[in-house]
Amino acid sequence: MSLEPRAIVCIAIWTLLPCVLNEVGSCRQHRSPGGFLSSRPQPWAGPVFTQQPTDLVVVAGQPVTLPCSIPGYHGMVLWLRDGMALGVNRDVSGYPRYDIVGDHGKGEYHLLIQRTEMQDDAFFECQAIQAAIRSRPARLTVLVPPDDPVIVGSPVVSLRAGDHLNLTCHADNAKPAASIIWIRNGLVLSGAMYSKTLLRDGRRESTVSTLYLSPSNIESGQQITCRASNKAAPNGKDTTVTVDIQHLPLVNLTVDPQPVLEGNLVRFHCAAKANPPVIYYRWAKGGHPIPEVTGDSYEVVVDHSFFTESVSCEVTNALGNTNISRNVDVY
């Protein structure tokens, strides 16, 4: 039986078709038991990822490596951050903190970030261009420890005796927002008020905490600590303030000896405790100033007038003054 030329061309194309399909990666040549070629689909054995980037959490300033391995692949490899290309193959010269590391012969294109920053908080993806494959998108989460906490008015907060104490501590630029606790004598104080503010970059936050203490719950010289912490600084950062309670001079006026015979020497002593410190002393007898005496002691030979005219000592500090007077038992 003779065949038409058109039929011969069709048989030839059908015979070569499996090879053509094989070149585009859809099927391979397959010879049937009778020796005929078949176009039955076969599994594709092209380049595949043996390592892909995975979600990672890192503290700002630390290095991190995102893996990408494609053994047997020799085409272009592209890294992307939030959809923007970083560079091709090993060229990421536009990003000084970035390097592509690994054995090129083994198809390793790991992305090394030498020192992570806030801008690295993003999705990263590795792509093999000619093989038309891409890795899973991996989220790199960058944590930022808070700045050193600051107590307003530190290192010493002064208040007047009888006043309430309000302390404000802020810990800024943290991701996630810092938690703040107050500590006194090793114990955590309760009742503080908190607020958080999201910064312009939409990622970092600042935290403010205010502690209120009643006069009966504070003493001068006490130290109170503000501790700020988050996942990037789990041990916390501390700052401490000293409470300084100020008061008018507390004065005690003594007379020695007492009683005394007229014509004998008597010493008046004005003992004062003051915060802030004493500025000066004023002495008077019967309401008349004694300008020549300026210290905390006054010595004088007494007569009968000291029995009726009291001697007074006025002590002054920055808050005001306290006056106290005594008569002398003169015989």
Short mmCIF file of C-alpha atoms in Angstrom, two decimals:
data_model
loop_
_atom_site.label_atom_id
_atom_site.label_comp_id
_atom_site.label_asym_id
_atom_site.label_seq_id
_atom_site.Cartn_x
_atom_site.Cartn_y
_atom_site.Cartn_z
CA MET A 1 0.00 0.00 0.00
CA SER A 2 1.38 3.36 -1.01
CA LEU A 3 0.99 6.43 1.21
CA GLU A 4 0.16 9.94 0.19
CA PRO A 5 3.01 12.44 0.79
CA ARG A 6 0.77 14.35 3.23
CA ALA A 7 0.33 11.21 5.34
CA ILE A 8 4.09 10.61 5.46
CA VAL A 9 4.66 14.19 6.85
CA CYS A 10 2.03 13.65 9.55
CA ILE A 11 3.64 10.37 10.68
CA ALA A 12 7.05 12.10 10.87
CA ILE A 13 5.71 14.97 13.05
CA TRP A 14 3.95 12.51 15.34
CA THR A 15 7.19 10.55 15.71
CA LEU A 16 9.20 13.69 16.67
CA LEU A 17 6.49 15.25 18.85
CA PRO A 18 7.60 13.59 22.13
CA CYS A 19 11.10 15.04 21.68
CA VAL A 20 9.73 18.53 21.11
CA LEU A 21 7.53 18.28 24.15
CA ASN A 22 10.46 17.05 26.16
CA GLU A 23 12.41 20.22 25.34
CA VAL A 24 9.71 22.41 26.88
CA GLY A 25 9.55 20.21 29.94
CA SER A 26 6.11 18.67 29.47
CA CYS A 27 6.95 15.08 28.66
CA ARG A 28 9.82 12.78 27.74
CA GLN A 29 10.39 10.25 24.98
CA HIS A 30 8.95 6.93 25.91
CA ARG A 31 9.31 3.82 23.79
CA SER A 32 6.57 1.25 24.02
CA PRO A 33 7.38 -2.44 24.23
CA GLY A 34 6.83 -2.63 20.46
CA GLY A 35 9.53 0.00 19.88
CA PHE A 36 7.20 2.89 19.12
CA LEU A 37 7.69 6.36 20.74
CA SER A 38 5.01 7.56 23.09
CA SER A 39 4.13 11.08 24.39
CA ARG A 40 2.91 9.89 27.81
CA PRO A 41 3.58 12.72 30.39
CA GLN A 42 6.57 12.15 32.67
CA PRO A 43 7.57 13.85 36.00
CA TRP A 44 9.59 17.07 35.59
CA ALA A 45 13.09 16.84 37.08
CA GLY A 46 14.11 20.54 36.85
CA PRO A 47 15.77 22.69 39.58
CA VAL A 48 14.07 22.77 42.97
CA PHE A 49 14.76 24.51 46.29
CA THR A 50 16.50 22.35 48.87
CA GLN A 51 16.63 25.31 51.26
CA GLN A 52 14.20 28.20 51.46
CA PRO A 53 13.98 31.20 53.78
CA THR A 54 11.71 30.72 56.79
CA ASP A 55 10.09 33.15 59.19
CA LEU A 56 12.66 34.47 61.66
CA VAL A 57 12.75 36.83 64.63
CA VAL A 58 15.92 38.82 65.32
CA VAL A 59 16.93 41.66 67.63
CA ALA A 60 18.03 44.84 65.85
CA GLY A 61 21.80 45.01 65.48
CA GLN A 62 22.27 41.24 65.28
CA PRO A 63 23.22 39.36 62.07
CA VAL A 64 20.87 36.94 60.37
CA THR A 65 21.12 34.59 57.37
CA LEU A 66 18.18 33.70 55.11
CA PRO A 67 18.91 30.40 53.29
CA CYS A 68 18.37 29.72 49.59
CA SER A 69 19.79 26.62 47.85
CA ILE A 70 18.99 25.48 44.28
CA PRO A 71 21.41 22.64 43.38
CA GLY A 72 22.14 22.24 39.67
CA TYR A 73 20.73 25.63 38.76
CA HIS A 74 23.09 28.06 37.01
CA GLY A 75 20.77 30.86 35.96
CA MET A 76 19.95 34.17 37.61
CA VAL A 77 18.93 34.25 41.25
CA LEU A 78 17.04 37.24 42.59
CA TRP A 79 16.36 38.26 46.19
CA LEU A 80 13.38 40.49 46.93
CA ARG A 81 12.41 42.48 50.04
CA ASP A 82 8.74 43.38 50.22
CA GLY A 83 8.58 42.80 46.45
CA MET A 84 11.53 45.05 45.61
CA ALA A 85 14.60 43.48 43.97
CA LEU A 86 17.81 43.66 46.02
CA GLY A 87 20.22 42.36 43.38
CA VAL A 88 20.99 39.53 40.98
CA ASN A 89 23.13 36.49 41.87
CA ARG A 90 25.86 37.72 44.20
CA ASP A 91 25.59 41.41 43.42
CA VAL A 92 23.79 43.30 46.22
CA SER A 93 26.19 46.23 46.11
CA GLY A 94 23.34 48.69 46.59
CA TYR A 95 22.87 47.38 50.13
CA PRO A 96 26.14 47.63 52.12
CA ARG A 97 24.82 45.52 55.02
CA TYR A 98 23.78 42.66 52.69
CA ASP A 99 25.91 39.85 51.27
CA ILE A 100 25.17 36.69 49.27
CA VAL A 101 27.10 33.83 50.85
CA GLY A 102 27.46 30.08 50.30
CA ASP A 103 29.03 27.73 47.75
CA HIS A 104 28.09 28.93 44.29
CA GLY A 105 28.91 25.54 42.79
CA LYS A 106 26.29 23.96 45.04
CA GLY A 107 23.69 26.52 44.11
CA GLU A 108 23.80 28.32 47.47
CA TYR A 109 22.59 31.92 47.47
CA HIS A 110 22.07 32.64 51.16
CA LEU A 111 21.27 36.25 52.06
CA LEU A 112 23.37 37.50 54.99
CA ILE A 113 22.26 40.67 56.74
CA GLN A 114 25.28 41.71 58.74
CA ARG A 115 23.49 44.08 61.12
CA THR A 116 19.71 44.13 61.10
CA GLU A 117 17.84 47.39 61.21
CA MET A 118 14.20 48.42 61.41
CA GLN A 119 13.92 48.57 57.60
CA ASP A 120 14.70 44.83 57.47
CA ASP A 121 11.38 44.09 59.15
CA ALA A 122 9.86 42.79 55.92
CA PHE A 123 9.03 39.81 53.71
CA PHE A 124 11.96 38.23 51.82
CA GLU A 125 11.79 35.93 48.80
CA CYS A 126 14.37 34.07 46.67
CA GLN A 127 13.66 33.51 42.96
CA ALA A 128 15.33 31.41 40.25
CA ILE A 129 14.47 33.38 37.13
CA GLN A 130 15.16 30.90 34.30
CA ALA A 131 13.61 28.02 36.23
CA ALA A 132 10.57 30.17 36.98
CA ILE A 133 10.48 29.08 40.63
CA ARG A 134 10.22 31.20 43.73
CA SER A 135 10.61 30.44 47.40
CA ARG A 136 7.92 30.86 49.97
CA PRO A 137 7.80 34.47 51.28
CA ALA A 138 9.53 34.56 54.67
CA ARG A 139 8.76 37.20 57.29
CA LEU A 140 11.77 38.66 59.09
CA THR A 141 10.60 40.27 62.31
CA VAL A 142 13.04 42.76 63.82
CA LEU A 143 12.66 43.45 67.53
CA VAL A 144 13.96 46.69 69.01
CA PRO A 145 14.84 47.08 72.70
CA PRO A 146 13.59 50.27 74.35
CA ASP A 147 15.89 53.20 74.87
CA ASP A 148 17.20 53.54 78.41
CA PRO A 149 14.18 54.54 80.54
CA VAL A 150 14.06 58.08 81.90
CA ILE A 151 12.32 59.26 85.07
CA VAL A 152 11.28 62.90 84.79
CA GLY A 153 13.26 64.98 87.27
CA SER A 154 15.83 62.26 88.02
CA PRO A 155 18.24 61.56 89.59
CA VAL A 156 16.62 63.31 92.59
CA VAL A 157 12.95 64.23 92.82
CA SER A 158 12.18 66.78 95.53
CA LEU A 159 8.81 67.49 97.11
CA ARG A 160 7.53 69.31 100.16
CA ALA A 161 6.60 67.35 103.25
CA GLY A 162 2.91 66.43 103.12
CA ASP A 163 2.70 66.55 99.32
CA HIS A 164 1.85 63.59 97.13
CA LEU A 165 4.55 62.04 94.94
CA ASN A 166 3.99 61.64 91.20
CA LEU A 167 6.73 59.91 89.22
CA THR A 168 6.70 59.64 85.42
CA CYS A 169 8.93 57.21 83.50
CA HIS A 170 9.09 56.83 79.73
CA ALA A 171 10.74 54.15 77.59
CA ASP A 172 10.88 55.10 73.92
CA ASN A 173 11.46 53.56 70.46
CA ALA A 174 10.68 49.93 71.32
CA LYS A 175 9.24 47.14 69.18
CA PRO A 176 7.11 45.75 70.65
CA ALA A 177 6.16 48.44 73.15
CA ALA A 178 8.02 48.24 76.45
CA SER A 179 6.38 47.11 79.66
CA ILE A 180 7.20 49.24 82.71
CA ILE A 181 7.23 48.25 86.37
CA TRP A 182 8.15 50.26 89.47
CA ILE A 183 10.31 48.70 92.20
CA ARG A 184 11.06 49.86 95.76
CA ASN A 185 13.10 47.87 98.25
CA GLY A 186 12.93 44.86 95.91
CA LEU A 187 9.11 44.91 95.75
CA VAL A 188 6.99 45.79 92.72
CA LEU A 189 4.69 48.74 93.36
CA SER A 190 1.11 48.60 92.09
CA GLY A 191 -1.30 51.23 90.88
CA ALA A 192 0.77 52.79 88.08
CA MET A 193 -0.98 54.19 84.99
CA TYR A 194 0.27 53.34 81.48
CA SER A 195 -0.07 54.74 77.98
CA LYS A 196 1.50 53.84 74.61
CA THR A 197 2.14 55.94 71.52
CA LEU A 198 2.78 54.53 68.03
CA LEU A 199 5.66 56.34 66.33
CA ARG A 200 5.66 57.67 62.77
CA ASP A 201 7.31 54.59 61.31
CA GLY A 202 4.21 52.62 62.31
CA ARG A 203 6.32 49.95 64.02
CA ARG A 204 8.01 51.29 67.14
CA GLU A 205 6.18 52.53 70.21
CA SER A 206 6.87 54.66 73.26
CA THR A 207 5.50 53.81 76.69
CA VAL A 208 4.81 56.22 79.56
CA SER A 209 4.05 55.12 83.12
CA THR A 210 3.00 57.36 86.02
CA LEU A 211 3.25 56.26 89.65
CA TYR A 212 1.26 57.98 92.42
CA LEU A 213 2.25 57.67 96.10
CA SER A 214 0.57 59.28 99.11
CA PRO A 215 2.63 61.21 101.73
CA SER A 216 2.23 58.39 104.23
CA ASN A 217 3.81 55.94 101.74
CA ILE A 218 7.08 57.76 101.09
CA GLU A 219 10.20 58.62 103.03
CA SER A 220 13.06 60.95 102.26
CA GLY A 221 16.06 59.14 100.83
CA GLN A 222 14.05 56.26 99.38
CA GLN A 223 15.11 54.95 95.98
CA ILE A 224 12.50 53.93 93.42
CA THR A 225 13.40 52.10 90.21
CA CYS A 226 11.67 52.17 86.81
CA ARG A 227 12.32 49.00 84.80
CA ALA A 228 11.45 48.81 81.08
CA SER A 229 11.50 45.51 79.16
CA ASN A 230 10.23 43.83 76.00
CA LYS A 231 11.05 40.70 73.97
CA ALA A 232 14.24 42.34 72.71
CA ALA A 233 15.35 43.20 76.27
CA PRO A 234 13.81 40.51 78.51
CA ASN A 235 16.07 41.34 81.46
CA GLY A 236 14.95 44.94 81.36
CA LYS A 237 16.68 48.29 81.60
CA ASP A 238 16.65 50.19 84.89
CA THR A 239 16.82 53.76 86.04
CA THR A 240 16.53 54.89 89.64
CA VAL A 241 15.40 58.08 91.34
CA THR A 242 15.98 59.21 94.92
CA VAL A 243 13.07 60.82 96.77
CA ASP A 244 13.99 64.02 98.59
CA ILE A 245 11.31 65.26 101.01
CA GLN A 246 11.90 68.89 101.95
CA HIS A 247 10.64 70.62 105.09
CA LEU A 248 10.98 73.75 107.17
CA PRO A 249 13.68 73.78 109.86
CA LEU A 250 12.92 71.68 112.91
CA VAL A 251 14.44 73.65 115.82
CA ASN A 252 15.29 72.86 119.43
CA LEU A 253 16.60 75.70 121.67
CA THR A 254 18.48 74.72 124.83
CA VAL A 255 19.80 76.81 127.76
CA ASP A 256 22.79 75.69 129.82
CA PRO A 257 22.99 75.93 132.77
CA GLN A 258 19.44 76.27 133.93
CA PRO A 259 18.61 77.66 136.49
CA VAL A 260 21.49 80.12 136.84
CA LEU A 261 22.59 82.84 139.27
CA GLU A 262 22.53 86.40 138.00
CA GLY A 263 25.93 87.44 136.67
CA ASN A 264 26.89 83.99 135.44
CA LEU A 265 27.56 82.86 131.86
CA VAL A 266 24.76 81.10 129.96
CA ARG A 267 24.97 79.35 126.61
CA PHE A 268 21.99 79.16 124.25
CA HIS A 269 22.23 76.48 121.56
CA CYS A 270 19.89 76.41 118.55
CA ALA A 271 19.88 72.88 117.08
CA ALA A 272 18.17 72.76 113.69
CA LYS A 273 17.38 70.00 111.21
CA ALA A 274 16.36 71.28 107.81
CA ASN A 275 15.97 70.13 104.18
CA PRO A 276 17.09 72.06 102.22
CA PRO A 277 19.91 73.12 104.54
CA VAL A 278 19.84 76.07 106.90
CA ILE A 279 20.77 79.37 105.26
CA TYR A 280 21.19 81.54 108.38
CA TYR A 281 20.28 82.10 112.05
CA ARG A 282 18.80 85.21 113.65
CA TRP A 283 18.90 85.89 117.40
CA ALA A 284 16.81 88.31 119.43
CA LYS A 285 16.14 89.19 123.08
CA GLY A 286 12.78 90.59 124.06
CA GLY A 287 12.03 91.09 120.37
CA HIS A 288 15.17 93.13 119.74
CA PRO A 289 17.68 91.65 117.24
CA ILE A 290 21.16 90.68 118.34
CA PRO A 291 23.02 91.30 115.03
CA GLU A 292 26.46 90.38 116.32
CA VAL A 293 25.40 86.72 116.78
CA THR A 294 25.02 84.76 113.51
CA GLY A 295 25.77 81.14 114.39
CA ASP A 296 23.80 78.42 116.09
CA SER A 297 25.07 79.37 119.60
CA TYR A 298 24.83 82.48 121.81
CA GLU A 299 26.77 82.97 125.02
CA VAL A 300 26.00 85.82 127.43
CA VAL A 301 26.25 86.90 131.10
CA VAL A 302 22.65 86.99 132.35
CA ASP A 303 20.86 89.45 134.59
CA HIS A 304 17.30 89.55 135.89
CA SER A 305 15.98 90.80 132.51
CA PHE A 306 16.54 87.36 130.97
CA PHE A 307 13.79 86.09 133.29
CA THR A 308 11.16 88.31 131.68
CA GLU A 309 12.60 88.92 128.21
CA SER A 310 12.88 85.68 126.24
CA VAL A 311 15.75 84.87 123.92
CA SER A 312 14.64 83.66 120.47
CA CYS A 313 16.37 81.84 117.63
CA GLU A 314 14.99 82.03 114.09
CA VAL A 315 16.27 79.46 111.58
CA THR A 316 15.75 79.95 107.84
CA ASN A 317 16.07 77.64 104.81
CA ALA A 318 14.84 77.89 101.20
CA LEU A 319 11.30 76.93 102.21
CA GLY A 320 10.91 79.46 105.03
CA ASN A 321 11.77 79.92 108.69
CA THR A 322 11.05 78.54 112.14
CA ASN A 323 11.28 80.64 115.33
CA ILE A 324 11.62 79.34 118.88
CA SER A 325 12.24 81.21 122.17
CA ARG A 326 13.21 80.45 125.80
CA ASN A 327 13.31 82.31 129.10
CA VAL A 328 16.15 81.89 131.59
CA ASP A 329 15.49 80.90 135.22
CA VAL A 330 17.61 83.60 136.83
CA TYR A 331 18.16 83.76 140.60
#
